[in-house]
PDB file of C-alpha atoms in Angstrom:
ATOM      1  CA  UNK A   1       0.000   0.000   0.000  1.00  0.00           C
ATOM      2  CA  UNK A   2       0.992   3.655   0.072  1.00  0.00           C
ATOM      3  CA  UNK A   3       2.309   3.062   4.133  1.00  0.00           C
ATOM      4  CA  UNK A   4       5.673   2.191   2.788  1.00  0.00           C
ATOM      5  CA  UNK A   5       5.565   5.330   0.566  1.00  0.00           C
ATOM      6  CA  UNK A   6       4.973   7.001   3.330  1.00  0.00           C
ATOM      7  CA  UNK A   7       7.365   6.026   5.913  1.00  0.00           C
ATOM      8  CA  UNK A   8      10.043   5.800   2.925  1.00  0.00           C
ATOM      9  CA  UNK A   9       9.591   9.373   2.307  1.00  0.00           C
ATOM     10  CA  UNK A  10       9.610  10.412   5.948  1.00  0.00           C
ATOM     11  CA  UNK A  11      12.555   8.973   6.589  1.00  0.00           C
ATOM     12  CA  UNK A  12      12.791   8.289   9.965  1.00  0.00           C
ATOM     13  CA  UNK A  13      14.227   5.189  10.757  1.00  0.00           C
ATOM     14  CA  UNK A  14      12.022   4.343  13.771  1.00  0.00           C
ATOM     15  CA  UNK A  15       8.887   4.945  10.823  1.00  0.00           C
ATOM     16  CA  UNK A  16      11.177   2.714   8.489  1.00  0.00           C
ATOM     17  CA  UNK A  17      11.376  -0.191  10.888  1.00  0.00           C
ATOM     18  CA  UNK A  18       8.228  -0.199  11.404  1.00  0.00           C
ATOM     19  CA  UNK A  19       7.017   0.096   7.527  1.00  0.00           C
ATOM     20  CA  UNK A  20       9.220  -3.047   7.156  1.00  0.00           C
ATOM     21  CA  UNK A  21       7.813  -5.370  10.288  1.00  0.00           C
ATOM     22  CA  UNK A  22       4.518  -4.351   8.487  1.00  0.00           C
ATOM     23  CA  UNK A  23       5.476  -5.904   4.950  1.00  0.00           C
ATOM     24  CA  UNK A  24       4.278  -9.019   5.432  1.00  0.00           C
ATOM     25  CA  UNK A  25       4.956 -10.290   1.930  1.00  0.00           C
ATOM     26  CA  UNK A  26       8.851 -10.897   1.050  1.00  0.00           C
ATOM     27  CA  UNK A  27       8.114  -8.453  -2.308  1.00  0.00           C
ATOM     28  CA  UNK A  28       7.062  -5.732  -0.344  1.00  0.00           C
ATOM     29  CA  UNK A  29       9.793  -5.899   1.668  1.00  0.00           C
ATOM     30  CA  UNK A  30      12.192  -6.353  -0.895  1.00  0.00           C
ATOM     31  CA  UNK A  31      10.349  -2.741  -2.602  1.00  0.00           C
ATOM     32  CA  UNK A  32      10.461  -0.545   0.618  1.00  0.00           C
ATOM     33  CA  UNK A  33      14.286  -1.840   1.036  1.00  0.00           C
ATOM     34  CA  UNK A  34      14.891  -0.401  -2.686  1.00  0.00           C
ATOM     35  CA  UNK A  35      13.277   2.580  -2.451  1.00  0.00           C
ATOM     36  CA  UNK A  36      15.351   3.433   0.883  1.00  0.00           C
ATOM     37  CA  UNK A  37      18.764   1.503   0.102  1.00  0.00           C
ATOM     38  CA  UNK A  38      21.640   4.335   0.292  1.00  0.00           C
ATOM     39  CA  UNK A  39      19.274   6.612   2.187  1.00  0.00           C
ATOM     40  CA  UNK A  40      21.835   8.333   4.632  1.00  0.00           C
ATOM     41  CA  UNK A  41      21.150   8.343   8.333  1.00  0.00           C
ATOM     42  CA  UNK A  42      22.845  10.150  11.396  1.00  0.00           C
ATOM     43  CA  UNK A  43      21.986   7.905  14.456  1.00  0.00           C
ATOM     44  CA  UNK A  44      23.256   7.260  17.870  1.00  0.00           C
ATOM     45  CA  UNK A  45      24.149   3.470  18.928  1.00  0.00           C
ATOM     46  CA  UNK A  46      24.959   1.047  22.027  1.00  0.00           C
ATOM     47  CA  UNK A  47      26.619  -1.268  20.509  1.00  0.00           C
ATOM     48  CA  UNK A  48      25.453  -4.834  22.018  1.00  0.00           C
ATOM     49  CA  UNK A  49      27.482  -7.568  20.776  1.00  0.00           C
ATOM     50  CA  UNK A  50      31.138  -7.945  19.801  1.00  0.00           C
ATOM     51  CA  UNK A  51      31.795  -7.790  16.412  1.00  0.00           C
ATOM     52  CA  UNK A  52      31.266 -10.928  14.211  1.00  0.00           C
ATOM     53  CA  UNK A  53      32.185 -10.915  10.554  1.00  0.00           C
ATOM     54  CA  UNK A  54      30.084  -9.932   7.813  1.00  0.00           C
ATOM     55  CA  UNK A  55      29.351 -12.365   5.017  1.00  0.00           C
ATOM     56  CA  UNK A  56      25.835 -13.516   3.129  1.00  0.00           C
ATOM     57  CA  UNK A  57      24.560 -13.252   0.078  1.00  0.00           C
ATOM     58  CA  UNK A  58      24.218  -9.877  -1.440  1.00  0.00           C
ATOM     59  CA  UNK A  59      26.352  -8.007   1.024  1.00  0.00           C
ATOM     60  CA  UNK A  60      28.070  -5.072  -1.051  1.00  0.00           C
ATOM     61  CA  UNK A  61      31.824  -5.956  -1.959  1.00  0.00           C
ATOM     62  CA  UNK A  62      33.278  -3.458   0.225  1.00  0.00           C
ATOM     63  CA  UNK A  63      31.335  -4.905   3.388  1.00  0.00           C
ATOM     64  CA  UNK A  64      31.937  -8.426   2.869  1.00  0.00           C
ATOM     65  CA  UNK A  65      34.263 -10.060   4.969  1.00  0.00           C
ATOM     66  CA  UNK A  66      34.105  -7.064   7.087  1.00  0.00           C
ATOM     67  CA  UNK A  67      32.679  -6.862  10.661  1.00  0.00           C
ATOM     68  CA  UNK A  68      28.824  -6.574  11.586  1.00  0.00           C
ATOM     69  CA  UNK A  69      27.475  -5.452  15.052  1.00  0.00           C
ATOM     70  CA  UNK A  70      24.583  -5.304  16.671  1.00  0.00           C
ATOM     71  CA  UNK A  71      23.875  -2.042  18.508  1.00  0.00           C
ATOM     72  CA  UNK A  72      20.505  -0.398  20.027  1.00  0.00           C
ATOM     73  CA  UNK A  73      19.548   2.834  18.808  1.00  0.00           C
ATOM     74  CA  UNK A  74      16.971   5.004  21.106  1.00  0.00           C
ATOM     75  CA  UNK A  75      13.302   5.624  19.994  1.00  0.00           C
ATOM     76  CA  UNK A  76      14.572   2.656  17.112  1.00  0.00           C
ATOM     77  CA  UNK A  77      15.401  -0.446  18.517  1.00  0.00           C
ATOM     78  CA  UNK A  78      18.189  -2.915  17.686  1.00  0.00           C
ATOM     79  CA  UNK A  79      19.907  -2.854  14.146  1.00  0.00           C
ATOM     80  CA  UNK A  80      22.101  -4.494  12.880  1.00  0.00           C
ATOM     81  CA  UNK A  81      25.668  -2.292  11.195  1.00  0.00           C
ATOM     82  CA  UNK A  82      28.065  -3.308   8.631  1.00  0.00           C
ATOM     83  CA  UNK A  83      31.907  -1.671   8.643  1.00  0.00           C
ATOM     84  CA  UNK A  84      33.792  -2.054   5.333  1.00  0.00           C
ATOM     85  CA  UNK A  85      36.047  -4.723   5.120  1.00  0.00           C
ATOM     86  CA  UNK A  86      39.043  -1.758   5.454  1.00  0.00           C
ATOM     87  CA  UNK A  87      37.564  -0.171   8.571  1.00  0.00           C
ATOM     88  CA  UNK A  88      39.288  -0.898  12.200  1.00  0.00           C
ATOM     89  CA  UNK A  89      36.200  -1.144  13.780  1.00  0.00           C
ATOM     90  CA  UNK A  90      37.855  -2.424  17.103  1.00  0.00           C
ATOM     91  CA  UNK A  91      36.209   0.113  19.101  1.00  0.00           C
ATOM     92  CA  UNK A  92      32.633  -0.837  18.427  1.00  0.00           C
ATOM     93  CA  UNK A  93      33.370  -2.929  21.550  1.00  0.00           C
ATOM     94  CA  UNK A  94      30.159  -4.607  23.606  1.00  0.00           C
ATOM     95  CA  UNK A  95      28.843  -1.220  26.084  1.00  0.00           C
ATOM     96  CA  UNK A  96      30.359   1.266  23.886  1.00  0.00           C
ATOM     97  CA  UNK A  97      28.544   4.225  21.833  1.00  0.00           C
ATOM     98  CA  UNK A  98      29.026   5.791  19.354  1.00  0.00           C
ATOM     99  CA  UNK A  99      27.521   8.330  16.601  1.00  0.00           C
ATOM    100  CA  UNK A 100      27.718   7.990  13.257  1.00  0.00           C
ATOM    101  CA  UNK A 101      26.309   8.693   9.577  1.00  0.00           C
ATOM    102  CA  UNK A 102      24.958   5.383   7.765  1.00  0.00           C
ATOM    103  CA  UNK A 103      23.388   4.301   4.996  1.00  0.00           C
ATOM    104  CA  UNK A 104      20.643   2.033   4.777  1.00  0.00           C
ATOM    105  CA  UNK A 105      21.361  -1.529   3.289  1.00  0.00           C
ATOM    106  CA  UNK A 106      18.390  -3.521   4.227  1.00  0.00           C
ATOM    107  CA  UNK A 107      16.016  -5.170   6.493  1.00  0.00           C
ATOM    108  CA  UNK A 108      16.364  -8.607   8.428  1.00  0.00           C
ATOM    109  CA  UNK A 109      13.244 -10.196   8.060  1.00  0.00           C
ATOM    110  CA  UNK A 110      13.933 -12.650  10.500  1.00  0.00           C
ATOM    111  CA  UNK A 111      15.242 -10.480  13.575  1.00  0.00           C
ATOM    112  CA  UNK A 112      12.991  -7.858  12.387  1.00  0.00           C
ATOM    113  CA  UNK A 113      15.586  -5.191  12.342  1.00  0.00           C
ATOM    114  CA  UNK A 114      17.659  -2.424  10.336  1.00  0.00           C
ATOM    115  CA  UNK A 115      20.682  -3.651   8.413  1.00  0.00           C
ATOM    116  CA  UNK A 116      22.601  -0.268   8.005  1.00  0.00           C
ATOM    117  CA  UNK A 117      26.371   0.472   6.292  1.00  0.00           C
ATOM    118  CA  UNK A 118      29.113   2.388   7.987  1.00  0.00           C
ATOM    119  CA  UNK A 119      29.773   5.294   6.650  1.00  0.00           C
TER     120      UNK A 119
END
């Protein structure tokens, strides 16, 4: 429907993540993730887990192999964030925050959360 419009437009990524937990069908997740892929966010993070590496299909070239954490964002939720595979990301420790500008690479259907990219 035009909800995903919406929330695309809008921007916000607490709106975003919950246009996506709404698109029940696989398609209309995978068109709300192309309309906002690249979409550039500020946000502020806890990170919550240690960094694990990135791999899967589609990951970008410059993410693979790189490190992925999970980190809660207020008024958001948890999301998931990709460094590039060149990025010392050994701060994004467990406890730490941080703030940063990201881009939006996708959605996890099955943790029902954000994937965003490093900037």
């Amino acid at each position: 429907g035009d909800d995903a419009n919406v929330a695309a437009s809008s921007g916000s990524l607490s709106e975003l993540t919950v246009a996506f937990s709404e698109a029940r069908m696989l398609s209309d997740q995978r068109r709300l993730a192309d309309s906002v892929e690249g979409q550039y966010h500020d946000i502020s993070m806890k990170v919550t887990t240690e960094p694990e590496r990135t791999f899967g299909i589609g990951v970008d070239d410059a993410y693979r192999g790189g490190n992925t954490v999970i980190a809660e964002v207020p008024g958001v939720g948890e999301i998931e964030i990709r460094f590039r595979n060149d990025a010392d990301s050994g701060s994004f420790r467990s406890g730490s925050e941080h703030s940063m500008k990201t881009s939006i690479a996708g959605w996890n259907g099955i943790r029902k959360r954000l994937i965003l990219n490093a900037q």
